[in-house]
Amino acid sequence: MKEDAGEIFTLDEVAAYLKVGKRTVYRLAAAKKIPAFKVGGTWRFRRQEIDQWITEQTEKGWQGREDYHASPGPVSSEQKKTV
């Protein structure tokens, strides 16, 4: 499939794209937690908006995780003894 910024997904296609159930996508759309619009009573999703939403959700997940940004990796028990 050609990557097209104007591509429109159905609910089934978004569910497959996000690897979640159709009910999950429906609930997110109905609650306005994912960018969507209706055509003739059925949900539609712009691929570009879904990709942006994924990016935003990823960024939100890392906000406040100072240990992720401040540390090069997990601290071993040996390193903890020297701290």
CSV table of N, CA, C and O in Angstrom, one decimal:
chain,number,residue,atom,x,y,z
A,1,MET,N,0.8,-1.2,0.0
A,1,MET,CA,0.0,0.0,0.0
A,1,MET,C,0.9,1.2,0.0
A,1,MET,O,1.8,1.3,0.8
A,2,LYS,N,0.6,2.2,-0.8
A,2,LYS,CA,1.3,3.4,-1.0
A,2,LYS,C,1.1,4.3,0.3
A,2,LYS,O,0.0,4.5,0.7
A,3,GLU,N,2.2,4.9,0.8
A,3,GLU,CA,2.0,5.8,2.0
A,3,GLU,C,1.5,7.1,1.4
A,3,GLU,O,2.0,7.7,0.6
A,4,ASP,N,0.3,7.4,1.9
A,4,ASP,CA,-0.4,8.6,1.5
A,4,ASP,C,-0.9,9.4,2.7
A,4,ASP,O,-1.7,8.9,3.4
A,5,ALA,N,-0.5,10.7,2.8
A,5,ALA,CA,-0.9,11.5,4.0
A,5,ALA,C,-2.4,11.7,4.0
A,5,ALA,O,-3.0,11.8,5.1
A,6,GLY,N,-3.0,11.6,2.9
A,6,GLY,CA,-4.5,11.8,2.8
A,6,GLY,C,-5.3,10.5,2.9
A,6,GLY,O,-6.5,10.5,2.8
A,7,GLU,N,-4.6,9.4,3.2
A,7,GLU,CA,-5.3,8.1,3.3
A,7,GLU,C,-6.3,8.1,4.5
A,7,GLU,O,-6.0,8.6,5.5
A,8,ILE,N,-7.4,7.5,4.2
A,8,ILE,CA,-8.5,7.4,5.2
A,8,ILE,C,-8.7,6.0,5.6
A,8,ILE,O,-8.8,5.1,4.7
A,9,PHE,N,-8.7,5.7,6.9
A,9,PHE,CA,-8.9,4.4,7.4
A,9,PHE,C,-10.3,4.2,7.9
A,9,PHE,O,-10.9,5.2,8.4
A,10,THR,N,-10.8,3.0,7.9
A,10,THR,CA,-12.0,2.6,8.5
A,10,THR,C,-11.7,2.2,9.9
A,10,THR,O,-10.5,2.1,10.3
A,11,LEU,N,-12.7,2.0,10.7
A,11,LEU,CA,-12.5,1.5,12.1
A,11,LEU,C,-11.7,0.2,12.1
A,11,LEU,O,-10.8,0.0,12.9
A,12,ASP,N,-12.1,-0.7,11.3
A,12,ASP,CA,-11.4,-2.0,11.2
A,12,ASP,C,-9.9,-1.8,10.8
A,12,ASP,O,-9.1,-2.5,11.4
A,13,GLU,N,-9.6,-0.9,9.9
A,13,GLU,CA,-8.3,-0.7,9.5
A,13,GLU,C,-7.4,-0.1,10.6
A,13,GLU,O,-6.3,-0.4,10.8
A,14,VAL,N,-8.0,0.9,11.3
A,14,VAL,CA,-7.3,1.5,12.5
A,14,VAL,C,-7.0,0.5,13.5
A,14,VAL,O,-6.0,0.4,14.1
A,15,ALA,N,-8.0,-0.4,13.8
A,15,ALA,CA,-7.8,-1.4,14.8
A,15,ALA,C,-6.7,-2.3,14.4
A,15,ALA,O,-5.8,-2.6,15.3
A,16,ALA,N,-6.6,-2.7,13.2
A,16,ALA,CA,-5.5,-3.6,12.7
A,16,ALA,C,-4.2,-2.8,12.8
A,16,ALA,O,-3.1,-3.3,13.2
A,17,TYR,N,-4.2,-1.5,12.4
A,17,TYR,CA,-3.0,-0.7,12.4
A,17,TYR,C,-2.4,-0.5,13.8
A,17,TYR,O,-1.2,-0.6,14.0
A,18,LEU,N,-3.3,-0.3,14.7
A,18,LEU,CA,-2.9,-0.1,16.1
A,18,LEU,C,-2.7,-1.5,16.9
A,18,LEU,O,-2.3,-1.5,18.0
A,19,LYS,N,-3.2,-2.5,16.2
A,19,LYS,CA,-3.1,-3.9,16.8
A,19,LYS,C,-3.9,-3.9,18.2
A,19,LYS,O,-3.5,-4.4,19.2
A,20,VAL,N,-5.1,-3.4,18.1
A,20,VAL,CA,-6.1,-3.4,19.2
A,20,VAL,C,-7.4,-3.9,18.7
A,20,VAL,O,-7.6,-4.0,17.5
A,21,GLY,N,-8.4,-4.1,19.6
A,21,GLY,CA,-9.7,-4.5,19.2
A,21,GLY,C,-10.5,-3.4,18.6
A,21,GLY,O,-10.3,-2.2,18.9
A,22,LYS,N,-11.5,-3.8,17.8
A,22,LYS,CA,-12.4,-2.8,17.2
A,22,LYS,C,-13.2,-2.0,18.3
A,22,LYS,O,-13.4,-0.8,18.1
A,23,ARG,N,-13.6,-2.7,19.3
A,23,ARG,CA,-14.3,-2.0,20.4
A,23,ARG,C,-13.4,-0.9,21.1
A,23,ARG,O,-13.9,0.1,21.4
A,24,THR,N,-12.1,-1.2,21.2
A,24,THR,CA,-11.2,-0.2,21.8
A,24,THR,C,-11.2,1.0,20.9
A,24,THR,O,-11.3,2.2,21.4
A,25,VAL,N,-11.1,0.9,19.6
A,25,VAL,CA,-11.0,2.0,18.7
A,25,VAL,C,-12.3,2.8,18.8
A,25,VAL,O,-12.4,4.0,18.8
A,26,TYR,N,-13.4,2.0,18.7
A,26,TYR,CA,-14.8,2.7,18.8
A,26,TYR,C,-14.9,3.5,20.1
A,26,TYR,O,-15.4,4.7,20.0
A,27,ARG,N,-14.5,3.0,21.2
A,27,ARG,CA,-14.6,3.7,22.5
A,27,ARG,C,-13.7,4.9,22.5
A,27,ARG,O,-14.1,6.0,23.0
A,28,LEU,N,-12.5,4.8,22.0
A,28,LEU,CA,-11.6,6.0,21.9
A,28,LEU,C,-12.2,7.1,21.0
A,28,LEU,O,-12.2,8.3,21.3
A,29,ALA,N,-12.8,6.7,19.9
A,29,ALA,CA,-13.4,7.6,18.9
A,29,ALA,C,-14.6,8.3,19.5
A,29,ALA,O,-14.7,9.5,19.5
A,30,ALA,N,-15.5,7.5,20.2
A,30,ALA,CA,-16.7,8.0,20.8
A,30,ALA,C,-16.4,9.0,21.9
A,30,ALA,O,-17.1,10.0,22.1
A,31,ALA,N,-15.3,8.7,22.6
A,31,ALA,CA,-14.9,9.6,23.7
A,31,ALA,C,-14.0,10.7,23.3
A,31,ALA,O,-13.5,11.5,24.1
A,32,LYS,N,-13.8,10.9,22.0
A,32,LYS,CA,-12.9,11.9,21.4
A,32,LYS,C,-11.5,11.9,21.9
A,32,LYS,O,-10.9,12.9,22.1
A,33,LYS,N,-11.0,10.7,22.2
A,33,LYS,CA,-9.6,10.5,22.6
A,33,LYS,C,-8.7,10.1,21.5
A,33,LYS,O,-7.5,10.1,21.7
A,34,ILE,N,-9.2,9.9,20.3
A,34,ILE,CA,-8.4,9.6,19.1
A,34,ILE,C,-9.1,10.4,18.0
A,34,ILE,O,-10.3,10.6,17.9
A,35,PRO,N,-8.3,11.0,17.1
A,35,PRO,CA,-8.8,11.9,16.0
A,35,PRO,C,-9.7,11.0,15.1
A,35,PRO,O,-9.2,10.0,14.5
A,36,ALA,N,-10.9,11.4,14.9
A,36,ALA,CA,-11.9,10.7,14.0
A,36,ALA,C,-13.0,11.6,13.6
A,36,ALA,O,-13.2,12.6,14.2
A,37,PHE,N,-13.7,11.1,12.6
A,37,PHE,CA,-14.9,11.8,12.1
A,37,PHE,C,-15.8,10.8,11.6
A,37,PHE,O,-15.5,9.7,11.3
A,38,LYS,N,-17.1,11.2,11.4
A,38,LYS,CA,-18.1,10.2,10.9
A,38,LYS,C,-18.5,10.6,9.5
A,38,LYS,O,-18.7,11.8,9.2
A,39,VAL,N,-18.8,9.6,8.7
A,39,VAL,CA,-19.3,9.7,7.4
A,39,VAL,C,-20.5,8.8,7.4
A,39,VAL,O,-20.3,7.5,7.5
A,40,GLY,N,-21.7,9.3,7.2
A,40,GLY,CA,-22.9,8.5,7.2
A,40,GLY,C,-23.1,7.6,8.4
A,40,GLY,O,-23.5,6.5,8.3
A,41,GLY,N,-22.6,8.1,9.6
A,41,GLY,CA,-22.8,7.3,10.8
A,41,GLY,C,-21.7,6.3,11.1
A,41,GLY,O,-21.7,5.6,12.1
A,42,THR,N,-20.7,6.2,10.2
A,42,THR,CA,-19.6,5.3,10.5
A,42,THR,C,-18.3,6.1,10.7
A,42,THR,O,-18.0,7.1,10.0
A,43,TRP,N,-17.4,5.6,11.6
A,43,TRP,CA,-16.2,6.3,11.9
A,43,TRP,C,-15.2,6.2,10.8
A,43,TRP,O,-15.0,5.1,10.2
A,44,ARG,N,-14.4,7.3,10.6
A,44,ARG,CA,-13.3,7.3,9.6
A,44,ARG,C,-12.2,8.0,10.3
A,44,ARG,O,-12.3,8.9,11.2
A,45,PHE,N,-10.9,7.7,9.9
A,45,PHE,CA,-9.7,8.2,10.5
A,45,PHE,C,-8.7,8.6,9.5
A,45,PHE,O,-8.5,7.8,8.5
A,46,ARG,N,-8.1,9.8,9.6
A,46,ARG,CA,-7.0,10.2,8.7
A,46,ARG,C,-5.7,9.6,9.1
A,46,ARG,O,-5.4,9.7,10.3
A,47,ARG,N,-5.0,8.9,8.3
A,47,ARG,CA,-3.8,8.2,8.6
A,47,ARG,C,-2.8,9.2,9.2
A,47,ARG,O,-2.2,8.9,10.3
A,48,GLN,N,-2.7,10.4,8.7
A,48,GLN,CA,-1.7,11.4,9.2
A,48,GLN,C,-2.1,11.8,10.6
A,48,GLN,O,-1.2,11.9,11.4
A,49,GLU,N,-3.3,11.9,10.9
A,49,GLU,CA,-3.8,12.3,12.3
A,49,GLU,C,-3.5,11.1,13.2
A,49,GLU,O,-3.2,11.4,14.4
A,50,ILE,N,-3.7,9.9,12.8
A,50,ILE,CA,-3.5,8.7,13.6
A,50,ILE,C,-2.0,8.6,14.0
A,50,ILE,O,-1.6,8.4,15.1
A,51,ASP,N,-1.1,8.8,12.9
A,51,ASP,CA,0.3,8.8,13.2
A,51,ASP,C,0.7,9.9,14.1
A,51,ASP,O,1.6,9.7,15.0
A,52,GLN,N,0.2,11.1,14.0
A,52,GLN,CA,0.5,12.2,14.9
A,52,GLN,C,0.0,11.8,16.3
A,52,GLN,O,0.7,12.1,17.3
A,53,TRP,N,-1.2,11.2,16.5
A,53,TRP,CA,-1.7,10.8,17.8
A,53,TRP,C,-0.8,9.8,18.4
A,53,TRP,O,-0.5,9.9,19.6
A,54,ILE,N,-0.3,8.9,17.6
A,54,ILE,CA,0.6,7.9,18.2
A,54,ILE,C,1.9,8.6,18.7
A,54,ILE,O,2.3,8.3,19.8
A,55,THR,N,2.4,9.5,18.0
A,55,THR,CA,3.6,10.3,18.4
A,55,THR,C,3.3,11.0,19.7
A,55,THR,O,4.1,11.0,20.7
A,56,GLU,N,2.2,11.6,19.8
A,56,GLU,CA,1.8,12.4,21.0
A,56,GLU,C,1.6,11.4,22.2
A,56,GLU,O,2.1,11.7,23.3
A,57,GLN,N,1.0,10.3,22.0
A,57,GLN,CA,0.9,9.3,23.1
A,57,GLN,C,2.2,8.8,23.6
A,57,GLN,O,2.4,8.6,24.8
A,58,THR,N,3.1,8.6,22.6
A,58,THR,CA,4.5,8.1,23.0
A,58,THR,C,5.2,9.2,23.8
A,58,THR,O,5.8,8.8,24.8
A,59,GLU,N,5.1,10.4,23.4
A,59,GLU,CA,5.7,11.5,24.2
A,59,GLU,C,5.2,11.7,25.5
A,59,GLU,O,5.9,11.8,26.5
A,60,LYS,N,3.8,11.5,25.7
A,60,LYS,CA,3.2,11.6,27.0
A,60,LYS,C,3.7,10.5,27.9
A,60,LYS,O,3.8,10.7,29.1
A,61,GLY,N,3.9,9.3,27.3
A,61,GLY,CA,4.4,8.2,28.1
A,61,GLY,C,5.8,8.4,28.7
A,61,GLY,O,6.1,7.9,29.8
A,62,TRP,N,6.6,9.2,28.0
A,62,TRP,CA,8.0,9.5,28.5
A,62,TRP,C,8.1,10.7,29.4
A,62,TRP,O,9.1,10.9,30.0
A,63,GLN,N,7.1,11.6,29.4
A,63,GLN,CA,7.2,12.8,30.2
A,63,GLN,C,7.2,12.4,31.7
A,63,GLN,O,6.5,11.5,32.1
A,64,GLY,N,8.1,13.1,32.4
A,64,GLY,CA,8.2,12.9,33.8
A,64,GLY,C,9.1,11.7,34.1
A,64,GLY,O,9.3,11.3,35.3
A,65,ARG,N,9.6,11.0,33.1
A,65,ARG,CA,10.5,9.9,33.4
A,65,ARG,C,11.9,10.3,33.4
A,65,ARG,O,12.7,10.1,32.6
A,66,GLU,N,12.3,11.1,34.5
A,66,GLU,CA,13.6,11.6,34.6
A,66,GLU,C,14.7,10.5,34.6
A,66,GLU,O,15.8,10.7,34.1
A,67,ASP,N,14.4,9.4,35.2
A,67,ASP,CA,15.3,8.3,35.2
A,67,ASP,C,15.7,7.8,33.8
A,67,ASP,O,16.8,7.5,33.5
A,68,TYR,N,14.8,8.0,32.8
A,68,TYR,CA,15.0,7.6,31.5
A,68,TYR,C,16.0,8.6,30.8
A,68,TYR,O,16.9,8.2,30.1
A,69,HIS,N,15.8,9.9,31.1
A,69,HIS,CA,16.7,10.9,30.5
A,69,HIS,C,18.0,11.1,31.2
A,69,HIS,O,19.0,11.5,30.6
A,70,ALA,N,18.0,10.9,32.5
A,70,ALA,CA,19.2,11.3,33.3
A,70,ALA,C,20.1,10.1,33.5
A,70,ALA,O,21.3,10.3,33.8
A,71,SER,N,19.7,8.9,33.3
A,71,SER,CA,20.6,7.8,33.5
A,71,SER,C,20.8,7.0,32.2
A,71,SER,O,20.0,6.9,31.4
A,72,PRO,N,22.1,6.6,32.0
A,72,PRO,CA,22.4,5.8,30.8
A,72,PRO,C,21.8,4.4,30.7
A,72,PRO,O,21.7,3.8,29.7
A,73,GLY,N,21.2,4.0,31.9
A,73,GLY,CA,20.6,2.6,31.9
A,73,GLY,C,20.3,2.2,33.3
A,73,GLY,O,20.4,3.0,34.2
A,74,PRO,N,19.8,1.0,33.5
A,74,PRO,CA,19.5,0.6,34.8
A,74,PRO,C,20.7,0.5,35.7
A,74,PRO,O,21.9,0.3,35.3
A,75,VAL,N,20.5,0.7,37.0
A,75,VAL,CA,21.6,0.7,38.0
A,75,VAL,C,21.6,-0.7,38.6
A,75,VAL,O,20.6,-1.2,39.1
A,76,SER,N,22.8,-1.3,38.6
A,76,SER,CA,23.0,-2.6,39.2
A,76,SER,C,23.1,-2.5,40.7
A,76,SER,O,23.3,-1.4,41.3
A,77,SER,N,22.9,-3.6,41.4
A,77,SER,CA,23.1,-3.6,42.9
A,77,SER,C,24.5,-3.2,43.3
A,77,SER,O,24.7,-2.5,44.3
A,78,GLU,N,25.5,-3.5,42.5
A,78,GLU,CA,26.9,-3.1,42.8
A,78,GLU,C,27.0,-1.6,42.7
A,78,GLU,O,27.7,-1.0,43.5
A,79,GLN,N,26.4,-1.0,41.7
A,79,GLN,CA,26.5,0.5,41.5
A,79,GLN,C,25.7,1.2,42.7
A,79,GLN,O,26.2,2.2,43.1
A,80,LYS,N,24.6,0.6,43.1
A,80,LYS,CA,23.9,1.2,44.2
A,80,LYS,C,24.7,1.3,45.5
A,80,LYS,O,24.6,2.2,46.3
A,81,LYS,N,25.6,0.3,45.7
A,81,LYS,CA,26.4,0.2,46.9
A,81,LYS,C,27.4,1.3,46.9
A,81,LYS,O,27.8,1.8,48.0
A,82,THR,N,27.9,1.8,45.8
A,82,THR,CA,28.9,2.8,45.7
A,82,THR,C,28.3,4.2,45.7
A,82,THR,O,29.0,5.2,45.9
A,83,VAL,N,27.0,4.3,45.6
A,83,VAL,CA,26.3,5.6,45.5
A,83,VAL,C,26.1,6.2,46.9
A,83,VAL,O,25.9,5.6,47.9
